[in-house]
Coordinates of C-alpha atoms in Angstrom, one line a residue:
X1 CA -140.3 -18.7 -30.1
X2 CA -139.2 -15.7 -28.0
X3 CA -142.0 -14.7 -25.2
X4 CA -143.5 -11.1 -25.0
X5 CA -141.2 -9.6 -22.6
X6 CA -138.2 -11.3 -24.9
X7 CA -139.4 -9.8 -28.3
X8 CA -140.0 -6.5 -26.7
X9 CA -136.7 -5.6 -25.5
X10 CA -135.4 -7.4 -28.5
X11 CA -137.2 -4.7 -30.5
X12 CA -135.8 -2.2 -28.0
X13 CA -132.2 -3.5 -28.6
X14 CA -132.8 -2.9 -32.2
X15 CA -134.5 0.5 -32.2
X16 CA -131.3 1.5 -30.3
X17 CA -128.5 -0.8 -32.4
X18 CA -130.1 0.7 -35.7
X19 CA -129.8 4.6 -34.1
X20 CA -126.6 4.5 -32.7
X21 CA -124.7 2.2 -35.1
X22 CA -125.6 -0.2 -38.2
X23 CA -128.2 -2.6 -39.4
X24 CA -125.4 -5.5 -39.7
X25 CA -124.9 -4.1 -35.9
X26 CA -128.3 -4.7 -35.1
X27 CA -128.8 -8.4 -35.9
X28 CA -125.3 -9.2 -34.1
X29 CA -126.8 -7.5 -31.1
X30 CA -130.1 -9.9 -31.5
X31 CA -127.9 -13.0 -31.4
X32 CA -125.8 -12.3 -28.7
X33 CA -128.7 -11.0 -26.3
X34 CA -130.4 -14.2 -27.1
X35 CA -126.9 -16.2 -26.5
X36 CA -126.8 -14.6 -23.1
X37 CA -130.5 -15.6 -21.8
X38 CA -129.0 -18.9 -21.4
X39 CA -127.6 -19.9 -18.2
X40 CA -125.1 -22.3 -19.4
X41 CA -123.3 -19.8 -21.2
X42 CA -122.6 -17.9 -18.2
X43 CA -122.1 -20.9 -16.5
X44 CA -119.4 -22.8 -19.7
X45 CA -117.5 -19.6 -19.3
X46 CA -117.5 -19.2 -15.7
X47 CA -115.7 -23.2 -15.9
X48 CA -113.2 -22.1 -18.1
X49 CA -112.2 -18.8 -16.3
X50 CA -111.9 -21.4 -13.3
X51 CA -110.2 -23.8 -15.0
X52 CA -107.8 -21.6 -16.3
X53 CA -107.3 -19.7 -12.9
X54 CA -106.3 -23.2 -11.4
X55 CA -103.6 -23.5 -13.7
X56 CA -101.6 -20.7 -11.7
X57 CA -101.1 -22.0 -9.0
X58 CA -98.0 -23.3 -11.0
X59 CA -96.3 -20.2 -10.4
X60 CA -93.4 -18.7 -12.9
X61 CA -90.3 -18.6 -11.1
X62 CA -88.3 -18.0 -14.4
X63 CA -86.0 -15.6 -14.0
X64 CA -86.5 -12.3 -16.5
X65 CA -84.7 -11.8 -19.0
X66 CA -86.4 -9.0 -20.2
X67 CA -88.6 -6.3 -18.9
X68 CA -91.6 -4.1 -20.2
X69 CA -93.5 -1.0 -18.4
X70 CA -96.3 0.0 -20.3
X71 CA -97.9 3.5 -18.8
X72 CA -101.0 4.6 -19.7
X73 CA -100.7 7.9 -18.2
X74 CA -104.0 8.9 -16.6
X75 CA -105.1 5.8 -17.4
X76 CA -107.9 4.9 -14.1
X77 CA -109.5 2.0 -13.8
X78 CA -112.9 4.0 -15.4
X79 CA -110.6 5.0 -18.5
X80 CA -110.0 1.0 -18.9
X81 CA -113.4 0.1 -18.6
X82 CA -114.3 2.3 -21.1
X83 CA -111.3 1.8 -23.2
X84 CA -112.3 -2.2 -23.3
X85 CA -115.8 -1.0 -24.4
X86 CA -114.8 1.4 -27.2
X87 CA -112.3 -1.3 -28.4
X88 CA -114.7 -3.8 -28.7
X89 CA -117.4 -1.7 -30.6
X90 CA -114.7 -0.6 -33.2
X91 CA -114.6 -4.1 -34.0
X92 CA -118.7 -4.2 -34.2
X93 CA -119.0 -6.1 -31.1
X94 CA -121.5 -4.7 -28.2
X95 CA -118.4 -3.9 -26.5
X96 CA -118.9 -4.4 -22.5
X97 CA -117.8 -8.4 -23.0
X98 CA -114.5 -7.2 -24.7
X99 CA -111.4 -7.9 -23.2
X100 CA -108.2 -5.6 -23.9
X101 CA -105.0 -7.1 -23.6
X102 CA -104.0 -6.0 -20.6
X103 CA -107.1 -7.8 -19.4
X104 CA -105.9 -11.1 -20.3
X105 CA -102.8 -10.9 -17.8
X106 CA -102.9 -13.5 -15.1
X107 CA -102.0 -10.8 -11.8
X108 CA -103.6 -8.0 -11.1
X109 CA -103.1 -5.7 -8.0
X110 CA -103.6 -1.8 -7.0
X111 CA -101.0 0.8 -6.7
X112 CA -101.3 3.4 -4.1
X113 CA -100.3 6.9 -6.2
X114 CA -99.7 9.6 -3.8
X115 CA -97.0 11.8 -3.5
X116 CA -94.9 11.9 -0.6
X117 CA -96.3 15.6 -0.2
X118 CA -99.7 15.4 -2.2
X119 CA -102.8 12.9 -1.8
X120 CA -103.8 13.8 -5.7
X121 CA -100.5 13.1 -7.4
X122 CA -98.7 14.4 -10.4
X123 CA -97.2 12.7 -13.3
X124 CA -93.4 13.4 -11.9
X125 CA -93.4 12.1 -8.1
X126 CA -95.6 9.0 -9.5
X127 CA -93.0 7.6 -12.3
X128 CA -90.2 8.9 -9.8
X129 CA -91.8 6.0 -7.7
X130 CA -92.5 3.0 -10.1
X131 CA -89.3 3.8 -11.9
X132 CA -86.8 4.5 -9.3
X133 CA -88.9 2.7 -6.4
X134 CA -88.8 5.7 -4.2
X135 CA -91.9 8.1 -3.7
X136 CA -91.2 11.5 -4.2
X137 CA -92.7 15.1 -3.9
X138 CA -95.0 16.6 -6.9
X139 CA -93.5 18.0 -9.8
X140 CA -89.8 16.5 -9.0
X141 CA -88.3 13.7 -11.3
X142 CA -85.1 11.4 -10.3
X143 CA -84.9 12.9 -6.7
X144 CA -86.3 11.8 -3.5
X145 CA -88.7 14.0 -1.1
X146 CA -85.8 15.4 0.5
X147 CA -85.4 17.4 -2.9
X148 CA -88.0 20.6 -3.1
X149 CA -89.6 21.8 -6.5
X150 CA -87.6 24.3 -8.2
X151 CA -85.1 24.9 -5.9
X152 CA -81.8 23.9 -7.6
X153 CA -79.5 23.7 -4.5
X154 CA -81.6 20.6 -2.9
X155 CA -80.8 18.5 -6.0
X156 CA -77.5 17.3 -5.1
X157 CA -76.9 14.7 -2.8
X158 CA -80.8 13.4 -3.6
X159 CA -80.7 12.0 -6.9
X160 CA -82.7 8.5 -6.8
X161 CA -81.0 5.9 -10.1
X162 CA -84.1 4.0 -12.1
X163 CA -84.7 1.0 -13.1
X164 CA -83.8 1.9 -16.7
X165 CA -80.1 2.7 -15.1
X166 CA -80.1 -0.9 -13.2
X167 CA -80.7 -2.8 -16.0
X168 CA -78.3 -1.3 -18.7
X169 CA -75.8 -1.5 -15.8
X170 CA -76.6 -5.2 -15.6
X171 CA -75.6 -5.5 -19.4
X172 CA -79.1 -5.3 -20.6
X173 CA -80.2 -2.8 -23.6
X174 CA -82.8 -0.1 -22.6
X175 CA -85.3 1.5 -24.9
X176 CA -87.9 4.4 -24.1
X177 CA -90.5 4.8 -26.4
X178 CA -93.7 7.5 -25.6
X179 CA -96.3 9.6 -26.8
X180 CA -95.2 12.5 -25.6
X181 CA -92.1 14.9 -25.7
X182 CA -89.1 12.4 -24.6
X183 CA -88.2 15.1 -21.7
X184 CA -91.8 14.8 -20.5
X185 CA -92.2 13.8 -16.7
X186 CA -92.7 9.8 -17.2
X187 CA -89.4 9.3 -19.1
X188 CA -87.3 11.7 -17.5
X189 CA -87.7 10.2 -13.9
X190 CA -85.8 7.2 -15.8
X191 CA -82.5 9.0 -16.7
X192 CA -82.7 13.0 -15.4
X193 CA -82.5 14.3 -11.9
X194 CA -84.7 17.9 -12.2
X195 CA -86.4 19.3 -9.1
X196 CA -88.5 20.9 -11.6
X197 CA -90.4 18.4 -14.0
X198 CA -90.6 21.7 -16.7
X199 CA -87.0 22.0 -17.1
X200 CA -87.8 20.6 -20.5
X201 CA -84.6 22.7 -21.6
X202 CA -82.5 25.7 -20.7
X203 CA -84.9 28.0 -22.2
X204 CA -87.7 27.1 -19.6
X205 CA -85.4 27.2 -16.5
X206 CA -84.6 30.0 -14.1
X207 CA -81.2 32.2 -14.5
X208 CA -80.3 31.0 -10.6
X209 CA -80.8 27.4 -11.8
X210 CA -78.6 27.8 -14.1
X211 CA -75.8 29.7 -12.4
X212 CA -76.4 27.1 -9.8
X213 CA -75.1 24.5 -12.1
X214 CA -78.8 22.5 -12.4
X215 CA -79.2 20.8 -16.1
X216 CA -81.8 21.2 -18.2
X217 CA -83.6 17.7 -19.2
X218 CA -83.2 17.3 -22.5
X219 CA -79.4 17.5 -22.0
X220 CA -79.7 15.4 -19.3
X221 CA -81.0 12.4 -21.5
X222 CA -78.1 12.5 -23.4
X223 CA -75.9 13.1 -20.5
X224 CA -76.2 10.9 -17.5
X225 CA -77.0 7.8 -19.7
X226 CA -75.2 8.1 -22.7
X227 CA -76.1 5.7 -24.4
X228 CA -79.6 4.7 -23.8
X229 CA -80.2 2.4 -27.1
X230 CA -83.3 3.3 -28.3
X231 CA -85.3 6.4 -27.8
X232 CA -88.2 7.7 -29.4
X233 CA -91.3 10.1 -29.1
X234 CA -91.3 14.1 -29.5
X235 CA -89.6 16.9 -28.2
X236 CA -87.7 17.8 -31.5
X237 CA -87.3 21.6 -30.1
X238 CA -85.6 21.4 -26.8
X239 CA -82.8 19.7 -28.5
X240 CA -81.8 21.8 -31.2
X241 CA -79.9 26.1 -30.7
X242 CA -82.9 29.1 -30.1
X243 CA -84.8 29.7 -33.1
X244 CA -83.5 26.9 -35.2
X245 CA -86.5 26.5 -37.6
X246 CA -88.1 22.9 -37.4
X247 CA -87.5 20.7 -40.4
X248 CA -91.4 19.2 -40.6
X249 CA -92.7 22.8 -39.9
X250 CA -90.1 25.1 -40.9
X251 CA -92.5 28.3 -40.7
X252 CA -94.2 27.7 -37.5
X253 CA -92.3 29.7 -34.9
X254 CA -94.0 27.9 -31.7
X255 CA -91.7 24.5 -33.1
X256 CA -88.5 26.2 -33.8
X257 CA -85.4 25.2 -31.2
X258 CA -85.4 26.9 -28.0
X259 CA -82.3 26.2 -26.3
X260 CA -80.1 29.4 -25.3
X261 CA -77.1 27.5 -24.8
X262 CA -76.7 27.2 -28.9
X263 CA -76.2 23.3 -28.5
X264 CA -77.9 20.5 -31.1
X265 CA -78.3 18.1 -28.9
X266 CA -79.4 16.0 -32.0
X267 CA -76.3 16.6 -34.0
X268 CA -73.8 15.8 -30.8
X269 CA -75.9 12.1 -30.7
X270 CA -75.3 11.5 -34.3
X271 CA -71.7 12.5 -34.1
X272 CA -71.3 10.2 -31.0
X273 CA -73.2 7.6 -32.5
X274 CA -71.5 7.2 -35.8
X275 CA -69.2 4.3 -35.6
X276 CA -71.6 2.4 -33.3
X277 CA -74.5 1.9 -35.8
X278 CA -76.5 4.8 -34.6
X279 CA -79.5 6.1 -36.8
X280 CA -81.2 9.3 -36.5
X281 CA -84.8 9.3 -37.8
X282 CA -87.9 11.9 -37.6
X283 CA -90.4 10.5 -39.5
X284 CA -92.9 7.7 -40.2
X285 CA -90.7 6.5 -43.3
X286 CA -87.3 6.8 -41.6
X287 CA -88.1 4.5 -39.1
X288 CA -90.1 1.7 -40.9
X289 CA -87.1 1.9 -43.5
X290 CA -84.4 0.8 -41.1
X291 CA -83.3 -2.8 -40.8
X292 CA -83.2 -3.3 -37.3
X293 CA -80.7 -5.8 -37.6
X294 CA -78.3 -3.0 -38.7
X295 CA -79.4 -0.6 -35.5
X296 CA -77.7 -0.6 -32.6
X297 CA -78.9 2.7 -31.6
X298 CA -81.9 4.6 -32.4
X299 CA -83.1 8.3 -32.0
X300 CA -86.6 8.8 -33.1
X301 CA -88.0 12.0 -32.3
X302 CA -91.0 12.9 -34.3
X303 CA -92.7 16.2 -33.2
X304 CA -91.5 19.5 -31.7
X305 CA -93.9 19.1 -29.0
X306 CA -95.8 16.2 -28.4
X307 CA -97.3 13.5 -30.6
X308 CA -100.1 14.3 -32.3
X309 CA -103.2 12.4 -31.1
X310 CA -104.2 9.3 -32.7
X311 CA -107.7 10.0 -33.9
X312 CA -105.4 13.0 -35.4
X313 CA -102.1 11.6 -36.5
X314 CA -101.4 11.7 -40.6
X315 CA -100.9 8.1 -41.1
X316 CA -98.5 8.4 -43.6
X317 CA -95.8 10.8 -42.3
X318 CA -96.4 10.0 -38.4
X319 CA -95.9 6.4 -36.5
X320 CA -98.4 4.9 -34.4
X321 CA -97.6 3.9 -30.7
X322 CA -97.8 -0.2 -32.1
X323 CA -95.3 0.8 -34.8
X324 CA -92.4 2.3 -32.2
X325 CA -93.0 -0.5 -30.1
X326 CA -91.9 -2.8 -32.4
X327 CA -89.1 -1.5 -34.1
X328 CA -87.9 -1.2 -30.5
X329 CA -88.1 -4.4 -29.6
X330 CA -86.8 -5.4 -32.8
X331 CA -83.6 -3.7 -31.7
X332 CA -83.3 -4.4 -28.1
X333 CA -84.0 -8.7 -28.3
X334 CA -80.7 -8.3 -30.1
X335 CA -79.0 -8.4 -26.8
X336 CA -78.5 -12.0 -25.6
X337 CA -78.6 -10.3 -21.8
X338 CA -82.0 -9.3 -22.4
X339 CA -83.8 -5.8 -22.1
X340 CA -86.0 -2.9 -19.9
X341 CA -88.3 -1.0 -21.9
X342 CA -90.4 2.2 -20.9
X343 CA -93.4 2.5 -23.1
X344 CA -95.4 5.4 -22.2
X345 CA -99.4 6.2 -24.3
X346 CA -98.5 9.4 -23.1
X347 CA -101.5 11.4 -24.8
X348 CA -104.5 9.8 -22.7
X349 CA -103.5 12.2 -19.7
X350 CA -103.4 15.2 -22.0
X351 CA -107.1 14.2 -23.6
X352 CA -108.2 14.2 -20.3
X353 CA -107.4 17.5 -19.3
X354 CA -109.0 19.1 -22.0
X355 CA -112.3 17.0 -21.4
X356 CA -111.6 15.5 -24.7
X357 CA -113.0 11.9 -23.6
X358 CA -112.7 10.7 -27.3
X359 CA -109.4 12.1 -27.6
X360 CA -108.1 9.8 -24.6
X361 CA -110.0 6.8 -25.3
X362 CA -108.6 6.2 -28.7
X363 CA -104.9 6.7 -27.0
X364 CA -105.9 4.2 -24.4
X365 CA -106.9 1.5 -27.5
X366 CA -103.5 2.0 -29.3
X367 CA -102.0 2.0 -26.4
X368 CA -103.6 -2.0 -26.1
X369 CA -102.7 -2.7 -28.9
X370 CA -99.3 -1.8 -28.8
X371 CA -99.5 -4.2 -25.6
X372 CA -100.5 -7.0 -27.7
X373 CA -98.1 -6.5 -30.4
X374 CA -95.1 -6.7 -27.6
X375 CA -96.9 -9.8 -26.5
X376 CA -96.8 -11.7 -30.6
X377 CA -92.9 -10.4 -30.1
X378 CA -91.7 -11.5 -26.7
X379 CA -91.7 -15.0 -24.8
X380 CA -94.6 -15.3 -21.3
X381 CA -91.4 -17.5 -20.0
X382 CA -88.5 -14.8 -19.7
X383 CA -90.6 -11.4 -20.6
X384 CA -92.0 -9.9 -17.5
X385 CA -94.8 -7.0 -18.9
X386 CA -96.3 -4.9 -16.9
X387 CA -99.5 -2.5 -17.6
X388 CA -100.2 0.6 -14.9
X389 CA -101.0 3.9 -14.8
X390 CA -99.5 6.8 -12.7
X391 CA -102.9 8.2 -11.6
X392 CA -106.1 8.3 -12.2
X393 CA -108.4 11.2 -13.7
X394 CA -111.9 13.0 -13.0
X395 CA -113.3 10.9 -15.9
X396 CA -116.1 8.6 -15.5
X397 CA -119.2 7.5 -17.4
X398 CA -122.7 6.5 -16.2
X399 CA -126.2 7.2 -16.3
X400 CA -127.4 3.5 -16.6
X401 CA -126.9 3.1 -19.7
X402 CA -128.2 0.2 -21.9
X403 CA -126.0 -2.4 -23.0
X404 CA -124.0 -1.6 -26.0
X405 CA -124.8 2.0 -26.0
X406 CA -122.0 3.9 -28.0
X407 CA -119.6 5.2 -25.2
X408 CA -119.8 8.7 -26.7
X409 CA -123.5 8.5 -26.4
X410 CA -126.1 9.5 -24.5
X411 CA -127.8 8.4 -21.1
X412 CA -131.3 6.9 -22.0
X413 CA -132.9 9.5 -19.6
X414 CA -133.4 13.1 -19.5
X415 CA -132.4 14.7 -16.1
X416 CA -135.2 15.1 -13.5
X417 CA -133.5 18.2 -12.4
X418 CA -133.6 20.5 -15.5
X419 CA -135.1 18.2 -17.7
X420 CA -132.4 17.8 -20.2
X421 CA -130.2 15.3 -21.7
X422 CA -127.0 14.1 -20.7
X423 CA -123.8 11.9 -21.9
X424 CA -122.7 9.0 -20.2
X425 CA -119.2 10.1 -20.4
X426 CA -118.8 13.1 -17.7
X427 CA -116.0 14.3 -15.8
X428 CA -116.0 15.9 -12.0
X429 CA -114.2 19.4 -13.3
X430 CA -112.7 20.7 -16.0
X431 CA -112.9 22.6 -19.2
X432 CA -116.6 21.3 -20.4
X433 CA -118.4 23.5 -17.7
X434 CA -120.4 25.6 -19.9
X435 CA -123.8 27.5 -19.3
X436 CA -126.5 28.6 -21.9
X437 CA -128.1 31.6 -21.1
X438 CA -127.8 30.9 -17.7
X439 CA -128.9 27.0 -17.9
X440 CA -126.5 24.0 -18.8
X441 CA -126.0 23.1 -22.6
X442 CA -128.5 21.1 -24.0
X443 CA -126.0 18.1 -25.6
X444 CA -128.6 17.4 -28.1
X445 CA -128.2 20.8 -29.9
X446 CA -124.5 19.9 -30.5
X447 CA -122.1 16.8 -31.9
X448 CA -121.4 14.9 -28.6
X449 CA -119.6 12.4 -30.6
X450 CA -117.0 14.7 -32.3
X451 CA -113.2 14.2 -31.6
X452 CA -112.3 17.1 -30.0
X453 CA -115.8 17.1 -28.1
X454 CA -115.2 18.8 -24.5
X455 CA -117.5 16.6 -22.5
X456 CA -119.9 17.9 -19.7
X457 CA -118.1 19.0 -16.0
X458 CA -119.3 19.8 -12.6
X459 CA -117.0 22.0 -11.6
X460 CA -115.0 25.0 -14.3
X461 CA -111.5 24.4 -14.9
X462 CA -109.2 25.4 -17.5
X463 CA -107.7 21.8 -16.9
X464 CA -109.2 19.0 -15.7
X465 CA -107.0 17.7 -12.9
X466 CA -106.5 14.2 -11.6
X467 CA -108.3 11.5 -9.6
X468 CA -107.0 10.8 -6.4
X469 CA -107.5 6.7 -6.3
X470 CA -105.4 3.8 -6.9
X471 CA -104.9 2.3 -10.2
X472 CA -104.6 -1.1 -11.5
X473 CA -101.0 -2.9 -12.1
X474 CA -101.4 -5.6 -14.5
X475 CA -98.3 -8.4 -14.5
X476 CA -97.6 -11.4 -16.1
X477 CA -94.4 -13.2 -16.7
X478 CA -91.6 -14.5 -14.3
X479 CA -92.5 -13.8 -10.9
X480 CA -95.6 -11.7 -12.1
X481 CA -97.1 -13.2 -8.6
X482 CA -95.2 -10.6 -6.7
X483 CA -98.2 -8.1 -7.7
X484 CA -100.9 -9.0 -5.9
X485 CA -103.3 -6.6 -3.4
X486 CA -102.6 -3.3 -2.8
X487 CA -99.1 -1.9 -3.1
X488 CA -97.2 1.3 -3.1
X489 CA -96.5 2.4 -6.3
X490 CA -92.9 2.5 -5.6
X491 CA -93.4 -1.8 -4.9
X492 CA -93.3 -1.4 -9.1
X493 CA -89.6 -1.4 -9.7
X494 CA -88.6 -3.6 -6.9
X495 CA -90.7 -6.6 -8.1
X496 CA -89.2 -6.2 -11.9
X497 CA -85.8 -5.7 -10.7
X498 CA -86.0 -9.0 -8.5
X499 CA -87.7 -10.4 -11.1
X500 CA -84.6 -9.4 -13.2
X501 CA -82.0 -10.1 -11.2
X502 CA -80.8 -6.5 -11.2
X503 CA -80.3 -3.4 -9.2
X504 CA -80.1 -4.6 -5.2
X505 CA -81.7 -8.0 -6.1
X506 CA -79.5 -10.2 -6.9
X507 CA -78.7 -12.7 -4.3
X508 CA -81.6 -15.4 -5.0
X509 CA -80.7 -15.8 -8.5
X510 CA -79.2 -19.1 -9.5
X511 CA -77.6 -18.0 -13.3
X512 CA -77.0 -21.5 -14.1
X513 CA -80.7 -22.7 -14.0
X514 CA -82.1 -19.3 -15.2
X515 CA -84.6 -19.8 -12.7
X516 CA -84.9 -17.1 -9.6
X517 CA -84.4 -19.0 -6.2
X518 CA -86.6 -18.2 -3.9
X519 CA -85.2 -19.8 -1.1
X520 CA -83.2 -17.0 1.0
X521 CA -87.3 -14.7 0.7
X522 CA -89.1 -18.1 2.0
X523 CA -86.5 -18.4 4.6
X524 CA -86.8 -15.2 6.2
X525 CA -89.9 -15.1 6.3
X526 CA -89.4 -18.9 8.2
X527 CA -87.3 -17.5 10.2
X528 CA -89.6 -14.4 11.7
X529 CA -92.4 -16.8 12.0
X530 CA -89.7 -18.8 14.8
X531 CA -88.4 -15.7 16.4
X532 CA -92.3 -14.7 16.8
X533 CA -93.3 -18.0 18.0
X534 CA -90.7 -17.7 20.6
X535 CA -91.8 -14.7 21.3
X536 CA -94.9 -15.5 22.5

């Protein structure tokens, strides 16, 4: 028999699981309230979480033979949070007791994520640092501080190589996969060299840059690394002559080519690529059609622009995130030397700066589950995966909220101030600021829970800009240990590539045992610890 206090907020939990969701919601909500009144449940799971945790101390000291950086860009610790609730109440759970599957790494640390001349960073000195291992000033990709946005001249003689170049230099195969245009900030710090992260192509760059001998991006990507073996995202138009009408939207003039210097970038990679099992695809159907086993390269650009969002995205012409990911990997694991590969969920950045909380959420979830279908396809033994973000955003949600409220939904109060109601979700500035006749919106009047929602903002912004904190770094795999506390975000590409074996860290690997000897780190630090004890 439940008591009085249990059947009333029972009934409360229903009232709200019948509003907000369905009735088959509603009696999984009465079962699991009741499951949790319990104190050994807490207590059974707290055991196994410990249980489990004593099992690391057993640490992996494999060495990698392959690598994964999966980058939610913009992706804070408040976007995971409310990632792991959305997941879980897609799949008619409550939602908070979720776990993504980032959350079921073993390491987890914080990454420090300003640039070298900004404390709120950008998306282009932050994956200069945790690809290349070198901070760098806002807005420049591939180039150290030293380097100054926009002007061409301080380029030279400041390029920074990425981890992307170690590896294939070490034999490996190297992939990029994102979200966004493929000459967007993230990937481009991992082959291009730009002081100016919008170089996208010659179109967008200045005549001095030009005659200065600078590169645009998008020709850089096919440049400096020839032959990185897989590729895909968007970013159709900056590889293809000015005006060049698209082949998915051949009458939209905003998609046509833009480039002045009349090259196809596209046609010049097929052409190159022809003898070496090289394959050329734009489309949903072209790529699930291939037999990876016959790809040695691959070119997948799918948009003009960008991706289209998720929630958005025409299932059957357009590939998810999950379905690049694999096809990828598919590819790369061919290599018996292993493989690095970038995979950026590009889009939850760009939701976020248009206040478009749904928008991003839903990128952040296929973004997990992209994560999960690289963890059915690779081996915890000689896969090191790692799950960060750049930075952070002016996204949050609140408003003490009851458990297993929709996370599009509303606080369960009115505001004491102007007496009105208010969503969880809400973000510090952006392009939600909106008055009513003077007053702010009432949210009630309007459909809070549409896609393209702009939610609520304190402060009026065309753009919502980003949050200034650190952001998780999720690791497991051989030597996943080496992430622990709080870290530059440059710490990112050193720990993979020692992990790896590659770049400037190679002289504790033993090849023969495929373990990584960590002998000549321990004895240093063995050393110091004498010398200091000397000392004193």
């Amino acid at each position: 028999m439940f008591d009085l206090g249990e059947s009333l907020f029972i009934q409360r939990m229903s009232c709200f699981c019948l509003v907000f969701l369905t009735i088959g919601y509603y009696c999984q909500c009465i079962q699991f309230v009741h499951k949790e009144k319990d104190p050994k449940y807490w207590n059974a799971g707290a055991q196994q979480t410990l249980r489990t945790a004593l099992t690391l101390q057993t640490l992996n000291t494999n060495k990698a033979k392959n690598l994964i950086l999966f980058l939610g860009d913009g992706m804070g610790i408040p976007t995971v949070t409310a990632a792991r609730i959305l997941k879980g109440q897609l799949n008619g759970q409550s939602g908070e007791e979720t776990q993504l599957e980032m959350d079921k790494f073993p390491f987890v640390s914080l990454a420090k994520t300003y640039n070298t001349n900004a404390q709120v960073p950008d998306s282009a000195g932050t994956a200069t640092a945790y690809l290349c291992g070198v901070k760098a000033n806002e807005g420049t990709v591939g180039v150290s501080a030293a380097a100054v946005r926009s002007q061409c001249n301080t380029t030279e003689g400041n390029e920074v190589t990425s981890i992307l170049r170690w590896a294939k230099d070490a034999g490996k195969s190297v992939g990029i996969v994102t979200t966004t245009r493929v000459n967007h900030a993230t990937p481009s710090a991992s082959y291009a060299h730009s002081v100016d992260r919008d170089w996208y192509s010659d179109n967008e760059m200045p005549a001095e840059a030009l005659q200065a001998g600078c590169k645009d991006i998008a020709r850089q990507l096919f440049e400096n690394i020839p032959n990185i073996d897989v590729i895909m995202g968007g970013g159709r138009k900056y590889m293809f002559p000015k005006n060049t009408s698209d082949v998915e939207y051949p009458s939209v003039a905003k998609h046509s080519g833009t480039r002045k210097d009349e090259r196809n970038l596209v046609q010049e990679w097929i052409d190159r690529m022809k003898d070496k099992k090289g394959h050329y695809v734009w489309n949903k159907k072209q790529l699930l059609s291939l037999n990876p086993n016959n790809v040695d390269y691959l070119l997948g650009l799918f948009e003009p622009g960008d991706l289209t969002y998720d929630l958005e995205r025409n299932t059957e012409t357009d590939p998810s995130l999950t379905e690049m990911v694999e096809v990828a990997i598919k590819i790369l694991r061919k290599n018996p030397s292993g493989f690095y590969l970038l995979v950026e969920g590009g889009r939850i950045d760009h939701g976020h700066h248009e206040g478009k909380a749904k928008q991003a959420l839903y990128e952040a979830v296929e973004m997990d589950r992209a994560i999960g279908r690289a963890d059915l396809m690779t081996s915890i033994h000689d896969t090191m995966t790692i799950v960060t973000a750049d930075h952070s955003h002016m996204f949050n949600f609140g408003g003490y909220t009851a458990r297993g409220n929709t996370i599009f939904g509303l606080a369960p109060m009115l505001s004491d101030v102007d007496q009105k109601p208010f969503t969880s979700i809400l973000y510090g500035n952006g392009p939600g600021y909106k008055l009513v006749n003077g007053v702010r919106e009432n949210v009630s009047t309007i459909d809070y829970e549409e896609n393209n929602y702009q939610a609520q903002a304190a402060v009026p912004l065309s753009m919502e800009t980003h949050g200034g904190e650190d952001v998780a770094v999720f690791a497991k795999g051989p030597l996943a240990h080496l992430l622990h506390g709080v870290h530059e975000q440059n710490y990112i590409p050193h720990v993979m590539a020692y992990a790896a074996c590659i770049g400037q860290n190679r002289e504790h690997c033993m090849s023969r045992s495929g373990t990584a000897d960590l002998r000549p780190v321990l004895s240093g630090i063995v050393a110091l610890l004498t010398v200091t004890r000397l000392l004193c």
